Short mmCIF file of C-alpha atoms and ligand atoms in Angstrom, two decimals:
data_model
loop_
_atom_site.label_atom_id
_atom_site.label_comp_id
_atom_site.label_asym_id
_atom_site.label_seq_id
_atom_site.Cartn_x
_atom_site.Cartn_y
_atom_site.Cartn_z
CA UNK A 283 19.63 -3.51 -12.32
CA UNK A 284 16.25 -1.81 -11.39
CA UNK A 285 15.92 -0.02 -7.97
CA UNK A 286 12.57 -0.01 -6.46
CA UNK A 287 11.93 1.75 -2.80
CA UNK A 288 9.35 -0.19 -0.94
CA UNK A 289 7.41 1.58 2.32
CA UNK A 290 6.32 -0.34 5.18
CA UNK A 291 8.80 -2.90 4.33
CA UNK A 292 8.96 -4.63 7.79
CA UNK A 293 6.09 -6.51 7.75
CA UNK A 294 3.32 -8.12 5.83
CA UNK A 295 2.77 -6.64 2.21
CA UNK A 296 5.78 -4.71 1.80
CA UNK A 297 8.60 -7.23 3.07
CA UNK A 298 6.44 -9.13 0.25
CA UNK A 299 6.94 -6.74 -2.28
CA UNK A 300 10.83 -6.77 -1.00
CA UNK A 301 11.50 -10.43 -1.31
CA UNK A 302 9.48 -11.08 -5.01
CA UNK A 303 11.07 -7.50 -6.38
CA UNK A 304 14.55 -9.05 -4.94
CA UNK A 305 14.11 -12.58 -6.16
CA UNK A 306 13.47 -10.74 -9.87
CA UNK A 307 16.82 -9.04 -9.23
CA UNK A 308 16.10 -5.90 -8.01
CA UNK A 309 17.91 -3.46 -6.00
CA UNK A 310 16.14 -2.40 -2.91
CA UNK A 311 15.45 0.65 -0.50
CA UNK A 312 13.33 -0.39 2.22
CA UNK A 313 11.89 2.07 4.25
CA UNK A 314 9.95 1.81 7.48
CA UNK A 315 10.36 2.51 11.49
CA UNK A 316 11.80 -0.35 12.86
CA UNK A 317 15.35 -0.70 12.14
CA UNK A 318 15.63 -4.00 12.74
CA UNK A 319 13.11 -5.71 11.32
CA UNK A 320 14.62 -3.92 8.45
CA UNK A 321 17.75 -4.98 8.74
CA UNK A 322 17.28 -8.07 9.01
CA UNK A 323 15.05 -8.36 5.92
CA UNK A 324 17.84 -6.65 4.10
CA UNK A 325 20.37 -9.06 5.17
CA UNK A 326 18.49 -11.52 3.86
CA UNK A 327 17.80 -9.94 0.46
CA UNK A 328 21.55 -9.65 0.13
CA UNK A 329 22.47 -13.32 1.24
CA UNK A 330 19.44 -14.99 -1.04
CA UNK A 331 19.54 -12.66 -4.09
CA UNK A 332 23.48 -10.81 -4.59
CA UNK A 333 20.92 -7.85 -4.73
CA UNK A 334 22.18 -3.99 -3.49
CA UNK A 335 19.56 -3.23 -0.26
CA UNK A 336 19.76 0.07 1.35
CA UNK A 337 17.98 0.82 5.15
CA UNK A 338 15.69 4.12 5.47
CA UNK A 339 14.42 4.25 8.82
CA UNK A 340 11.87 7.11 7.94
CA UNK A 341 8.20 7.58 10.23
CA UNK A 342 6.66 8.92 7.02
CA UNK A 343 3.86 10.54 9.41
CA UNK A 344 6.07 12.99 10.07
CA UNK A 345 7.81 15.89 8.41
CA UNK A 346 11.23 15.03 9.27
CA UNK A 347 10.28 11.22 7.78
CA UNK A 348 8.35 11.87 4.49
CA UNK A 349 11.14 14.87 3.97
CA UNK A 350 13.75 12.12 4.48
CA UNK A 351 12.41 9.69 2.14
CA UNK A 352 11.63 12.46 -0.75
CA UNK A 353 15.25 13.32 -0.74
CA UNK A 354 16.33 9.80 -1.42
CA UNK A 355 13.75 9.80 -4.27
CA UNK A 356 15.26 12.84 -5.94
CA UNK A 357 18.69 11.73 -5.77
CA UNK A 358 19.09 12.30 -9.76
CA UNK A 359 22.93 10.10 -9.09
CA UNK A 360 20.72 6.94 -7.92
CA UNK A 361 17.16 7.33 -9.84
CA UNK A 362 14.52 4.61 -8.73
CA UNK A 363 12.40 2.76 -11.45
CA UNK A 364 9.94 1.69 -9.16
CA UNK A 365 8.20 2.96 -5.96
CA UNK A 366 5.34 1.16 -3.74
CA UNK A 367 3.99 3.47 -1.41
CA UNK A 368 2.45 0.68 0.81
CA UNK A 369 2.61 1.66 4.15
CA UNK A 370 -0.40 1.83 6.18
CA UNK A 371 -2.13 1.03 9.88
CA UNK A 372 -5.85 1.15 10.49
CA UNK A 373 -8.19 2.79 13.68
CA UNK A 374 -11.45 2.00 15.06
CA UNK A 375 -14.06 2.97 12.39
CA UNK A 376 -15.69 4.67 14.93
CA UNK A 377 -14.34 8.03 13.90
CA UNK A 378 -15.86 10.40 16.46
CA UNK A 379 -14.76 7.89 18.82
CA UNK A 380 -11.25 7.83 18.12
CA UNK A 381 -8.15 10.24 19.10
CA UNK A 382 -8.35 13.36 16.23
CA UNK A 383 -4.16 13.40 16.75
CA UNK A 384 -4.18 9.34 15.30
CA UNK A 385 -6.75 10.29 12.74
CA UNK A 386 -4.37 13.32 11.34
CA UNK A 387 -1.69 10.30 11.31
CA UNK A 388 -3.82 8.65 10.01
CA UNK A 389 -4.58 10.81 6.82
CA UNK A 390 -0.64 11.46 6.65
CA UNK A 391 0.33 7.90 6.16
CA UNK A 392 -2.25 7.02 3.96
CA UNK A 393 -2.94 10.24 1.78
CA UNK A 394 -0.43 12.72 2.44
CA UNK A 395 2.62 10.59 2.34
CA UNK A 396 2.01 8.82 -0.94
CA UNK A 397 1.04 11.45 -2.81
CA UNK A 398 4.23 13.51 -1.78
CA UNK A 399 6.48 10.27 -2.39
CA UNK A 400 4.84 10.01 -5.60
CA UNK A 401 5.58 13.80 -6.79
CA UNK A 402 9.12 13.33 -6.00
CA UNK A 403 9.10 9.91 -8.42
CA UNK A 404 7.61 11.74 -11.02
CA UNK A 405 10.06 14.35 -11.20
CA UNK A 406 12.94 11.58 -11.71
CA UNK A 407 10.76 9.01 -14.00
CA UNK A 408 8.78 11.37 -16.63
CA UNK A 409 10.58 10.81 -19.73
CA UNK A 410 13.10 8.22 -17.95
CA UNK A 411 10.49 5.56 -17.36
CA UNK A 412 9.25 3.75 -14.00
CA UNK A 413 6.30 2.18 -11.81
CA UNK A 414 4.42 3.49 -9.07
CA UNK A 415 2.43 0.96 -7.16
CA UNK A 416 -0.15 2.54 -4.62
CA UNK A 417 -1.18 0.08 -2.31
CA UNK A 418 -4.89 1.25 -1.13
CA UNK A 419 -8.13 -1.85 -0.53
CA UNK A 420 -11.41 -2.89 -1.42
CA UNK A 421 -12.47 -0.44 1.16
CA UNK A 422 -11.32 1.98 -1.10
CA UNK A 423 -14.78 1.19 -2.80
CA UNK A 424 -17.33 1.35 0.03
CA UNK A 425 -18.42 4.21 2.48
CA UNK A 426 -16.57 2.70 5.84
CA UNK A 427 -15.23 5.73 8.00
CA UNK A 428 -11.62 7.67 7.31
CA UNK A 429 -9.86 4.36 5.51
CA UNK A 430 -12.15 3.46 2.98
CA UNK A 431 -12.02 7.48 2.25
CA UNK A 432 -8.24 7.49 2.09
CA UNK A 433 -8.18 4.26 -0.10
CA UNK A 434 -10.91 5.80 -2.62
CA UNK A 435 -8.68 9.18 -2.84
CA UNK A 436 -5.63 6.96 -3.47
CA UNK A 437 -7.52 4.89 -6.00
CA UNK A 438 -9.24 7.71 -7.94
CA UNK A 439 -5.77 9.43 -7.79
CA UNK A 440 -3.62 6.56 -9.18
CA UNK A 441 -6.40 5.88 -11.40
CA UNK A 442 -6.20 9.62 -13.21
CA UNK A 443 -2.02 9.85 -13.26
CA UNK A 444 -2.31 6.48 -15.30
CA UNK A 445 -3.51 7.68 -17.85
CA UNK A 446 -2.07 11.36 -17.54
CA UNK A 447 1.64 10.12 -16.80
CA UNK A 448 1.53 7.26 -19.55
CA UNK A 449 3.16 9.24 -22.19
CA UNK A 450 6.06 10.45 -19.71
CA UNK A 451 6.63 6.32 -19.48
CA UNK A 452 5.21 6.11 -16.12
CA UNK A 453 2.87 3.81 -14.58
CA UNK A 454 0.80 4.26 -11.59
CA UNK A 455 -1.38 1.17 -10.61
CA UNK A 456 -3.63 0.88 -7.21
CA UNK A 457 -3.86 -2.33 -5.72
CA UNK A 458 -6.83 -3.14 -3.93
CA UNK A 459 -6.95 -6.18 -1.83
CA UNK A 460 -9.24 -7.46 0.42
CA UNK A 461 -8.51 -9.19 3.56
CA UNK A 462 -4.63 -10.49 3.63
CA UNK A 463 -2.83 -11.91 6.21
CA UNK A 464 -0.18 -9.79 7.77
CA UNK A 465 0.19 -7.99 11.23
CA UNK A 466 -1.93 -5.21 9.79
CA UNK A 467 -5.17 -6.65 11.94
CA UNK A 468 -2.85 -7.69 15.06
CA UNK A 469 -1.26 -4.28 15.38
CA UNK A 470 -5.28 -2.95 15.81
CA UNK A 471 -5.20 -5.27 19.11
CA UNK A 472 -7.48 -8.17 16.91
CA UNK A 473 -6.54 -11.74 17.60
CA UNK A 474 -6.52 -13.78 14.48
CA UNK A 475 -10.18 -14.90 14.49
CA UNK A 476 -11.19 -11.87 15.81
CA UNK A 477 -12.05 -9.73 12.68
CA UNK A 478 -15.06 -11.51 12.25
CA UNK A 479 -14.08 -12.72 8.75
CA UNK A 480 -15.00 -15.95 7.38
CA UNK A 481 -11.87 -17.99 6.24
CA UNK A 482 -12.56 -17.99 2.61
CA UNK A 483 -12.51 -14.04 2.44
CA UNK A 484 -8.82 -14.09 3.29
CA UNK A 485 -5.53 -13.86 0.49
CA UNK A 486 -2.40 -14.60 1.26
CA UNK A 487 0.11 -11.90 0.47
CA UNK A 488 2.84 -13.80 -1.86
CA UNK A 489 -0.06 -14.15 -4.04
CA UNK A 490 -1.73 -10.17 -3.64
CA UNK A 491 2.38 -9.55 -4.25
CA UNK A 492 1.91 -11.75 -7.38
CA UNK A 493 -1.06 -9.65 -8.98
CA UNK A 494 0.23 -6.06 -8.03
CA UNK A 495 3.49 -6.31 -9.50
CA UNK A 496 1.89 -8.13 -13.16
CA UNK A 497 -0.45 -5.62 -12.99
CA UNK A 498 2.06 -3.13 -12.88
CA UNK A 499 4.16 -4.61 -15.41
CA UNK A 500 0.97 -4.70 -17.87
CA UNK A 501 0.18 -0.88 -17.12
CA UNK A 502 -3.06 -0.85 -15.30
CA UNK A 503 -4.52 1.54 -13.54
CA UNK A 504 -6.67 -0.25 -10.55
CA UNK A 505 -6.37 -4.12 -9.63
CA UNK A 506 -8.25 -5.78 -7.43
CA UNK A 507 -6.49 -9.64 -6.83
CA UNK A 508 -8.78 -12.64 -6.81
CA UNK A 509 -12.06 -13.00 -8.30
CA UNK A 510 -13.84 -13.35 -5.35
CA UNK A 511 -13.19 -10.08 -4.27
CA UNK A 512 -13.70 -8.44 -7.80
CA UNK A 513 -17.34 -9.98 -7.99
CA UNK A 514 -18.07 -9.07 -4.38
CA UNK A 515 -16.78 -4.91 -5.58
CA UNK A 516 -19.22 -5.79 -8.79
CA UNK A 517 -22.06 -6.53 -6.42
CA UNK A 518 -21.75 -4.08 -3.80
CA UNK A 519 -22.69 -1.49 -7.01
CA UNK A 520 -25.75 -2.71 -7.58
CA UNK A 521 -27.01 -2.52 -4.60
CA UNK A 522 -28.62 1.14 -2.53
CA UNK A 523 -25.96 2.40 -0.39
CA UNK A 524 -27.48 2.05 2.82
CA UNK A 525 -27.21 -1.25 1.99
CA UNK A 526 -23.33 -1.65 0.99
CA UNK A 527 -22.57 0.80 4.05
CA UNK A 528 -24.71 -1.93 6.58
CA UNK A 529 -22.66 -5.26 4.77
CA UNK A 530 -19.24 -2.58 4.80
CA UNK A 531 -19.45 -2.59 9.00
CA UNK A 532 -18.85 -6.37 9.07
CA UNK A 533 -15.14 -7.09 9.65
CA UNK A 534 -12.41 -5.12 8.83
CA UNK A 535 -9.94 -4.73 5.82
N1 NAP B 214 -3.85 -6.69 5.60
C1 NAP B 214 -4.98 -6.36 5.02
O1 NAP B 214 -6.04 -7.02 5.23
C2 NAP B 214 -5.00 -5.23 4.04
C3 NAP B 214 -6.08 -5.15 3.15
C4 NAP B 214 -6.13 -4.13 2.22
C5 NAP B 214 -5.12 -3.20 2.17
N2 NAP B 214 -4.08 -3.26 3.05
C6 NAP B 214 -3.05 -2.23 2.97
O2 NAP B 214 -1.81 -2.86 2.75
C7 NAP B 214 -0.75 -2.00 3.18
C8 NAP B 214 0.25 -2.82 3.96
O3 NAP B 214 -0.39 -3.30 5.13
P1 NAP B 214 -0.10 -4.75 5.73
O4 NAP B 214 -1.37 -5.49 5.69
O5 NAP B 214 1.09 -5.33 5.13
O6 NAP B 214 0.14 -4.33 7.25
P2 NAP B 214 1.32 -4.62 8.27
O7 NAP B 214 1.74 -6.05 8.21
O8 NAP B 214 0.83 -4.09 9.57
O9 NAP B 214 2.52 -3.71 7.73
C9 NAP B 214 2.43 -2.33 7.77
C10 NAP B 214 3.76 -1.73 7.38
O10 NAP B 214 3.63 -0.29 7.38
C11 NAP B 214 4.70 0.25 8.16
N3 NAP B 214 4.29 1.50 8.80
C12 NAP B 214 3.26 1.68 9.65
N4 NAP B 214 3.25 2.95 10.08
C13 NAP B 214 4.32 3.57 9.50
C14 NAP B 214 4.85 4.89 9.56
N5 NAP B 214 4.29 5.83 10.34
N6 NAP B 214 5.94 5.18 8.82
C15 NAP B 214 6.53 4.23 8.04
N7 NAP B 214 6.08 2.98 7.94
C16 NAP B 214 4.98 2.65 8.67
C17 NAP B 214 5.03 -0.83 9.18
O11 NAP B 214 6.38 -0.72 9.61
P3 NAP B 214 6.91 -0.08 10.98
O12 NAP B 214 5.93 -0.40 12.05
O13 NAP B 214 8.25 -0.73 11.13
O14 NAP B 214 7.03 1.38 10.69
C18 NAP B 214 4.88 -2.09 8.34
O15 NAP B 214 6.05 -2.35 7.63
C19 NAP B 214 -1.42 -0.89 3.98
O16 NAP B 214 -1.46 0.28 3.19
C20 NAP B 214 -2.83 -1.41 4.24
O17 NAP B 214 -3.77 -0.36 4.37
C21 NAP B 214 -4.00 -4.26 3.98
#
C-alpha cells in the first residue's frame, strides 16, 4: 500500500486530502497540532477504510516540529510515496500593521516548512518514485501582502523541481485554489459572509481534493481547480498591475 503524510490534517483541505487518499487505500501520517482532532480523523480512516494511520502532533513553525516531522520522512524502514505539505493560516494583509513575531510564523509555515519537508522527501523518493503536492492559492499569482508572496515562491518552486526531479520519478505539483470552504477564514476571526466574497467565487474542498490529487497523478506542475478561477488568473495578466493589486484587496483567499 502507498503511504502519503498529509500536514494540516485537522481541518479543511488536509483532513480532505486524508479521507480521498484513504478511501483510494492509502496509508496515512497525519500531522498537525491538535491531537484530537487528529485522532479522531484517524480513527475514522481506520474504521471506514482497513487503512494503517499514524498521529504526528508536530507545530511545524517551530524547530522542534518541522525537525520532528523531517525525521519521520527519512525513516528509509517506512519510505512515504506521497507528501502534501498543506498546512497554512493567514494574517491581516496589512503587513506593517501586523505582529513581525506572527509574520516570521508566518513565512515558516508557509515557506520554510515545505521546502524543508520537501528536501527530506526527495532524499527517500529520487530514484524510488513519489508525489509531492504543495498546496499554495490563486494569490500565489497577484501582488497581495506576505501570502500571495509565500504562495508565488511555493508555486515558482514546485513549478522548477517538476521538471528538474522528473527523471528521479518524482512529482511536485502546486495547487492553487481560490476561495474554499474550510475554517481557514474563521480561524482569521471572519464570520462566514464576512470575507466579502460573492457566493459563486467559492469551491468546495472534496472537489479542490479531486483536482490536486489527478493532477498529481498526471504529473503537472501548477493546477489551478475550476475554470472560473483559471480564466479570472488569465485575466488578471492582461491587465496593468495597479490594477490587479486594486481588484487583489477585495476579499481574502
Ligand atoms: N480556504 C481557502 O480559501 C484557501 C484558499 C487557497 C489556499 N488555501 C491553502 O490551503 C491550505 C489549507 O488551508 P485550509 O483552507 O484547509 O485551512 P484550515 O481549515 O484552517 O486548516 C489549516 C490546517 O493547517 C494546520 N496548521 C495551522 N498551523 C499549523 C502549524 N503551525 N503547524 C502544523 N499545522 C498547522 C491546522 O491544524 P492545527 O490547528 O491542528 O495545527 C489545520 O489542519 C493552506 O495552505 C491555505 O493557505 C486555502
Amino acid at each position: 500500500m502507498p503511504t502519503a503524510l498529509v500536514t494540516g490534517a485537522s481541518a479543511g483541505l488536509g483532513a480532505e486530502f486524508a479521507r480521498q487518499l484513504a478511501g483510494r487505500g492509502a496509508d496515512l501520517v497525519l500531522v498537525a497540532r491538535s491531537e484530537e482532532a487528529l485522532e479522531a480523523l484517524a480513527a475514522e480512516l481506520r474504521a471506514q477504510h482497513g487503512v494503517v494511520v499514524e498521529v504526528l502532533v508536530a507545530d511545524l513553525a517551530t524547530e522542534e516540529g518541522v525537525g520532528h516531522v523531517v525525521q519521520r520522512i527519512a525513516d528509509p524502514g517506512r519510505p512515504l510515496d506521497m507528501l502534501v505539505n498543506n498546512a497554512g493560516f493567514g494574517l491581516p494583509l496589512r503587513f506593517a500593521d501586523n505582529d513581525i513575531a506572527d509574520e516570521v510564523r508566518h513565512l515558516r509555515l508557509l515557506v520554510e516548512a515545505p521546502m524543508r519537508l520537501m528536501h527530506a522527501a526527495l532524499g527517500v523518493m529520487r530514484g524510488r518514485g513519489g508525489r509531492i503536492i504543495n498546496v499554495a492559492s490563486t494569490a500565489g499569482f497577484i501582488s497581495r501582502s506576505t501570502y500571495s508572496a509565500c504562495k508565488s515562491w511555493l508555486i515558482g518552486f514546485s513549478r522548477w523541481a517538476n521538471d528538474e526531479y522528473a527523471s528521479d520519478g518524482v512529482t511536485v505539483t502546486a495547487v492553487c485554489p481560490g476561495f474554499v470552504h474550510t475554517t481557514f477564514h474563521s480561524r482569521m476571526g471572519l464570520a462566514a459572509g464576512q470575507e466579502g466574497v460573492p457566493r459563486f467565487m467559492w469551491l468546495d474542498a472534496p472537489y479542490v481534493v479531486r483536482v490536486a490529487l489527478h493532477a498529481a497523478a498526471r504529473g503537472r506542475g501548477v493546477v489551478i481547480p475550476s475554470l472560473r478561477y483559471k480564466a479570472m488568473i488569465a485575466g488578471s495578466r492582461l491587465v496593468p498591475r495597479s490594477v490587479s493589486t486594486r481588484i487583489a484587496r477585495r476579499g481574502r483567499m
